[in-house]
Coordinates of C-alpha atoms and ligand atoms in Angstrom, one line a residue:
X1 CA -77.7 -104.1 -38.1
X2 CA -75.5 -107.1 -37.4
X3 CA -75.0 -110.0 -39.7
X4 CA -76.4 -113.2 -38.2
X5 CA -75.3 -115.7 -40.9
X6 CA -72.8 -115.1 -43.6
X7 CA -72.2 -117.9 -46.2
X8 CA -69.4 -117.5 -48.7
X9 CA -68.9 -119.7 -51.8
X10 CA -70.2 -122.8 -50.1
X11 CA -69.8 -126.2 -51.8
X12 CA -71.1 -129.5 -50.4
X13 CA -71.1 -132.9 -52.1
X14 CA -72.1 -136.4 -51.1
X15 CA -69.8 -139.1 -52.5
X16 CA -68.7 -136.9 -55.4
X17 CA -72.1 -135.7 -56.3
X18 CA -72.6 -132.0 -55.8
X19 CA -75.5 -131.0 -53.5
X20 CA -74.6 -127.3 -53.1
X21 CA -72.6 -125.3 -55.5
X22 CA -71.1 -121.9 -54.9
X23 CA -73.7 -120.6 -52.5
X24 CA -73.2 -117.2 -51.0
X25 CA -75.7 -115.0 -49.0
X26 CA -76.0 -113.1 -45.8
X27 CA -78.9 -112.9 -43.3
X28 CA -79.2 -109.9 -41.1
X29 CA -80.2 -110.2 -37.4
X30 CA -83.9 -110.0 -36.7
X31 CA -85.1 -111.4 -40.0
X32 CA -87.5 -114.3 -40.7
X33 CA -86.2 -116.0 -43.8
X34 CA -87.5 -118.9 -45.9
X35 CA -85.4 -121.4 -47.8
X36 CA -87.4 -122.6 -50.8
X37 CA -86.6 -124.8 -53.7
X38 CA -87.6 -128.2 -55.2
X39 CA -87.1 -131.6 -53.7
X40 CA -83.5 -132.4 -53.5
X41 CA -82.4 -128.8 -54.0
X42 CA -80.1 -129.0 -51.0
X43 CA -82.2 -127.1 -48.5
X44 CA -81.7 -129.6 -45.6
X45 CA -78.0 -129.9 -46.7
X46 CA -77.6 -126.1 -46.4
X47 CA -78.9 -126.1 -42.8
X48 CA -76.7 -129.0 -41.9
X49 CA -73.7 -127.2 -43.4
X50 CA -74.4 -124.1 -41.4
X51 CA -74.4 -126.2 -38.3
X52 CA -71.3 -128.1 -39.3
X53 CA -73.2 -131.4 -39.1
X54 CA -71.8 -132.3 -42.5
X55 CA -68.5 -131.5 -44.0
X56 CA -68.1 -128.6 -46.4
X57 CA -66.1 -129.2 -49.5
X58 CA -65.2 -125.5 -49.8
X59 CA -66.5 -122.2 -48.5
X60 CA -67.0 -120.3 -45.3
X61 CA -69.8 -119.9 -42.8
X62 CA -69.8 -117.3 -40.1
X63 CA -72.4 -117.2 -37.4
X64 CA -72.6 -113.8 -35.7
X65 CA -69.1 -113.1 -37.0
X66 CA -67.6 -116.2 -35.5
X67 CA -67.3 -119.9 -36.3
X68 CA -70.2 -122.3 -35.7
X69 CA -68.0 -124.1 -33.1
X70 CA -67.8 -120.9 -31.0
X71 CA -71.5 -120.1 -31.5
X72 CA -73.1 -123.6 -31.4
X73 CA -75.1 -122.9 -28.2
X74 CA -76.5 -119.7 -29.9
X75 CA -78.0 -121.7 -32.7
X76 CA -81.1 -123.9 -32.2
X77 CA -81.9 -126.6 -34.8
X78 CA -85.2 -128.3 -35.4
X79 CA -84.5 -131.1 -37.9
X80 CA -87.0 -132.5 -40.4
X81 CA -89.6 -134.5 -38.5
X82 CA -88.9 -137.6 -40.7
X83 CA -85.3 -137.6 -39.6
X84 CA -86.1 -137.9 -35.9
X85 CA -86.3 -141.3 -34.1
X86 CA -89.8 -141.0 -32.5
X87 CA -89.4 -144.4 -30.8
X88 CA -86.7 -143.1 -28.6
X89 CA -88.1 -143.4 -25.0
X90 CA -88.3 -139.8 -23.7
X91 CA -91.2 -137.8 -22.4
X92 CA -92.3 -134.4 -23.9
X93 CA -91.1 -132.6 -20.8
X94 CA -87.6 -134.2 -20.8
X95 CA -87.3 -133.4 -24.5
X96 CA -87.8 -129.7 -23.8
X97 CA -85.6 -129.8 -20.8
X98 CA -82.8 -131.1 -23.1
X99 CA -82.9 -127.6 -24.7
X100 CA -81.5 -126.1 -21.5
X101 CA -78.5 -128.4 -21.4
X102 CA -76.1 -126.4 -23.5
X103 CA -76.3 -123.6 -20.9
X104 CA -75.8 -126.0 -18.1
X105 CA -72.5 -127.4 -19.2
X106 CA -71.2 -130.9 -18.7
X107 CA -72.1 -132.8 -15.5
X108 CA -74.5 -130.2 -14.2
X109 CA -78.0 -131.5 -13.6
X110 CA -81.0 -129.2 -14.4
X111 CA -82.1 -127.2 -11.4
X112 CA -85.6 -126.1 -10.4
X113 CA -85.2 -122.9 -12.4
X114 CA -84.3 -124.9 -15.6
X115 CA -87.4 -127.1 -15.1
X116 CA -89.6 -124.0 -14.6
X117 CA -88.2 -122.5 -17.8
X118 CA -88.8 -125.7 -19.7
X119 CA -92.4 -125.7 -18.5
X120 CA -92.8 -122.1 -19.6
X121 CA -91.5 -123.0 -23.1
X122 CA -94.0 -125.9 -23.2
X123 CA -96.7 -123.5 -22.2
X124 CA -95.8 -121.1 -25.0
X125 CA -96.5 -123.8 -27.6
X126 CA -99.6 -125.0 -25.8
X127 CA -98.4 -128.4 -24.9
X128 CA -98.2 -128.6 -21.0
X129 CA -101.0 -131.1 -20.7
X130 CA -99.0 -133.5 -22.8
X131 CA -95.8 -133.1 -20.7
X132 CA -95.7 -136.7 -19.4
X133 CA -96.4 -138.4 -22.8
X134 CA -93.8 -140.2 -24.8
X135 CA -92.9 -138.1 -27.8
X136 CA -93.9 -141.0 -30.1
X137 CA -97.4 -140.8 -28.9
X138 CA -98.1 -137.3 -30.3
X139 CA -99.5 -136.1 -33.6
X140 CA -97.2 -134.5 -36.2
X141 CA -98.2 -131.0 -35.2
X142 CA -97.8 -131.7 -31.5
X143 CA -94.3 -133.2 -32.1
X144 CA -93.3 -130.1 -34.0
X145 CA -94.5 -127.8 -31.3
X146 CA -92.5 -129.8 -28.7
X147 CA -89.3 -129.5 -30.8
X148 CA -90.0 -125.8 -31.1
X149 CA -90.3 -125.6 -27.3
X150 CA -87.0 -127.4 -27.0
X151 CA -85.4 -124.8 -29.3
X152 CA -87.0 -122.0 -27.2
X153 CA -85.5 -123.6 -24.0
X154 CA -82.1 -123.2 -25.5
X155 CA -82.6 -119.4 -25.7
X156 CA -80.6 -119.1 -28.9
X157 CA -80.0 -116.0 -31.1
X158 CA -80.6 -118.0 -34.3
X159 CA -83.3 -120.6 -35.0
X160 CA -82.9 -123.0 -38.0
X161 CA -86.1 -125.1 -38.7
X162 CA -86.3 -127.7 -41.4
X163 CA -89.9 -128.1 -42.9
X164 CA -91.7 -127.4 -39.6
X165 CA -95.1 -127.3 -41.3
X166 CA -95.0 -130.7 -43.0
X167 CA -97.6 -133.1 -41.7
X168 CA -98.8 -130.5 -39.2
X169 CA -102.4 -129.5 -38.5
X170 CA -103.7 -125.9 -39.1
X171 CA -103.7 -125.0 -35.4
X172 CA -100.1 -126.1 -34.9
X173 CA -99.0 -124.3 -38.0
X174 CA -100.7 -121.1 -36.8
X175 CA -99.1 -121.5 -33.3
X176 CA -95.7 -122.1 -34.8
X177 CA -95.6 -119.2 -37.2
X178 CA -97.0 -116.8 -34.6
X179 CA -94.1 -117.8 -32.2
X180 CA -91.5 -117.5 -35.1
X181 CA -92.8 -114.0 -35.9
X182 CA -92.6 -113.0 -32.2
X183 CA -89.0 -114.2 -32.0
X184 CA -88.2 -112.2 -35.1
X185 CA -89.8 -109.1 -33.5
X186 CA -87.6 -109.7 -30.5
X187 CA -84.6 -109.4 -32.7
X188 CA -83.9 -113.2 -33.1
X189 CA -83.0 -114.6 -36.5
X190 CA -85.2 -117.3 -37.9
X191 CA -84.5 -119.4 -41.0
X192 CA -87.1 -121.9 -42.1
X193 CA -87.0 -124.5 -44.9
X194 CA -90.4 -124.4 -46.4
X195 CA -92.1 -125.8 -49.5
X196 CA -95.5 -124.1 -49.6
X197 CA -94.9 -121.1 -51.9
X198 CA -98.5 -119.8 -51.3
X199 CA -97.7 -118.9 -47.7
X200 CA -94.3 -117.5 -48.4
X201 CA -95.3 -113.8 -48.7
X202 CA -97.4 -114.1 -45.5
X203 CA -94.7 -115.8 -43.5
X204 CA -91.3 -114.4 -44.5
X205 CA -89.3 -111.2 -44.9
X206 CA -86.8 -112.7 -47.3
X207 CA -86.4 -115.8 -49.3
X208 CA -83.4 -117.9 -50.3
X209 CA -84.3 -119.7 -53.5
X210 CA -82.2 -122.7 -54.0
X211 CA -81.6 -125.4 -56.5
X212 CA -78.1 -126.6 -55.7
X213 CA -76.9 -123.1 -56.7
X214 CA -78.4 -120.0 -55.2
X215 CA -81.0 -119.0 -57.7
X216 CA -82.1 -115.8 -55.9
X217 CA -82.0 -114.2 -52.5
X218 CA -83.9 -111.1 -51.3
X219 CA -87.2 -109.7 -50.2
X220 CA -90.1 -112.0 -50.7
X221 CA -91.8 -109.8 -53.4
X222 CA -88.7 -109.9 -55.5
X223 CA -88.2 -113.7 -55.3
X224 CA -91.8 -114.8 -55.7
X225 CA -92.0 -113.9 -59.4
X226 CA -92.9 -116.4 -62.1
X227 CA -89.7 -115.7 -64.0
X228 CA -87.5 -116.1 -60.9
X229 CA -89.3 -119.3 -59.7
X230 CA -89.0 -120.9 -63.1
X231 CA -85.3 -120.8 -62.8
X232 CA -85.4 -123.1 -59.8
X233 CA -88.4 -125.3 -60.6
X234 CA -88.4 -126.7 -64.0
X235 CA -92.0 -125.8 -64.7
X236 CA -93.9 -122.7 -65.8
X237 CA -95.5 -120.4 -63.3
X238 CA -98.3 -118.0 -64.1
X239 CA -100.0 -115.7 -61.7
X240 CA -102.8 -118.3 -61.6
X241 CA -100.5 -121.2 -60.8
X242 CA -101.4 -123.2 -57.7
X243 CA -98.0 -122.7 -56.2
X244 CA -98.3 -125.4 -53.6
X245 CA -99.4 -128.1 -56.0
X246 CA -96.4 -127.2 -58.3
X247 CA -93.9 -127.2 -55.5
Ligands
ADP1 P1 -83.8 -130.9 -49.9 O1 -83.8 -130.8 -48.4 O2 -83.8 -129.6 -50.6 O3 -85.0 -131.8 -50.4 P2 -81.4 -132.4 -49.5 O4 -80.5 -131.4 -48.9 O5 -82.0 -133.3 -48.5 O6 -82.5 -131.6 -50.3 O7 -80.6 -133.2 -50.5 C1 -79.9 -132.6 -51.6 C2 -79.3 -133.7 -52.5 O8 -78.3 -134.5 -51.8 C3 -80.3 -134.8 -52.9 O9 -80.0 -135.2 -54.2 C4 -80.1 -135.9 -52.0 O10 -80.5 -137.1 -52.5 C5 -78.6 -135.8 -51.6 N1 -78.3 -136.3 -50.3 C6 -78.8 -135.7 -49.1 N2 -78.4 -136.3 -48.0 C7 -77.5 -137.3 -48.5 C8 -76.7 -138.3 -47.8 N3 -76.7 -138.4 -46.5 N4 -76.0 -139.1 -48.6 C9 -76.0 -139.0 -50.0 N5 -76.8 -138.1 -50.6 C10 -77.5 -137.3 -49.9
MG2 MG1 -85.1 -131.4 -46.9

């Protein structure tokens, strides 16, 4: 098996305050991995550092054995919904079509085949009937599905999603996780920032437990243990703890 993501001794800080400290882990290809940890733990920062969207203080990131600059088109990123400007005037279809652009290269306009593929991706997330809507006129779940469709249109090897289930209805959540599992089964690597610990076992193969430092990393059953979680969340877990309410 090949390594999809290798992070070595990663440090990130904002204006002198440390957000990530000495984080090292590797993700093998074909895995569906969750990043969990309390608010402000650096989960979004970690995704941004993988993508080179923020500057690293120290450390190394390898994507499929190369730098992110070389592999940028192979990595799709779905940012946190709250960080997207939903007033931007663009339709659902054009949003998804944007996903095909990295393959097109500069100055090339999308062709019929790209449009057909964008439509196919919209179909996959069950959103074709909304194709002419402005993205601001959708529910949270619908917006999330459209951004997943855009990621699919990019045909990447690696998917990075930041809190895709926040503010999302049950049907959208089920649609999204089903697609992510299918991608995993096709050998793609999927990394998801997630806060609902109750669903973690059902959704993921492996977990990265973060609180500025890497608290633990490994198969879900190993990480979802009260004594491990307590190291990241400053609260006591018992087998009866309502994990979602605590997180
Ligand atoms: P999480 O996604 O786990 O909630 P973040 O990665 O968003 O955490 O943030 C980690 C820490 O870095 C937090 O303390 C947050 O306030 C801080 N932080 C995040 N983004 C910025 C920024 N652009 N400027 C300054 N501080 C930031
Ligand atoms: Mg975040």
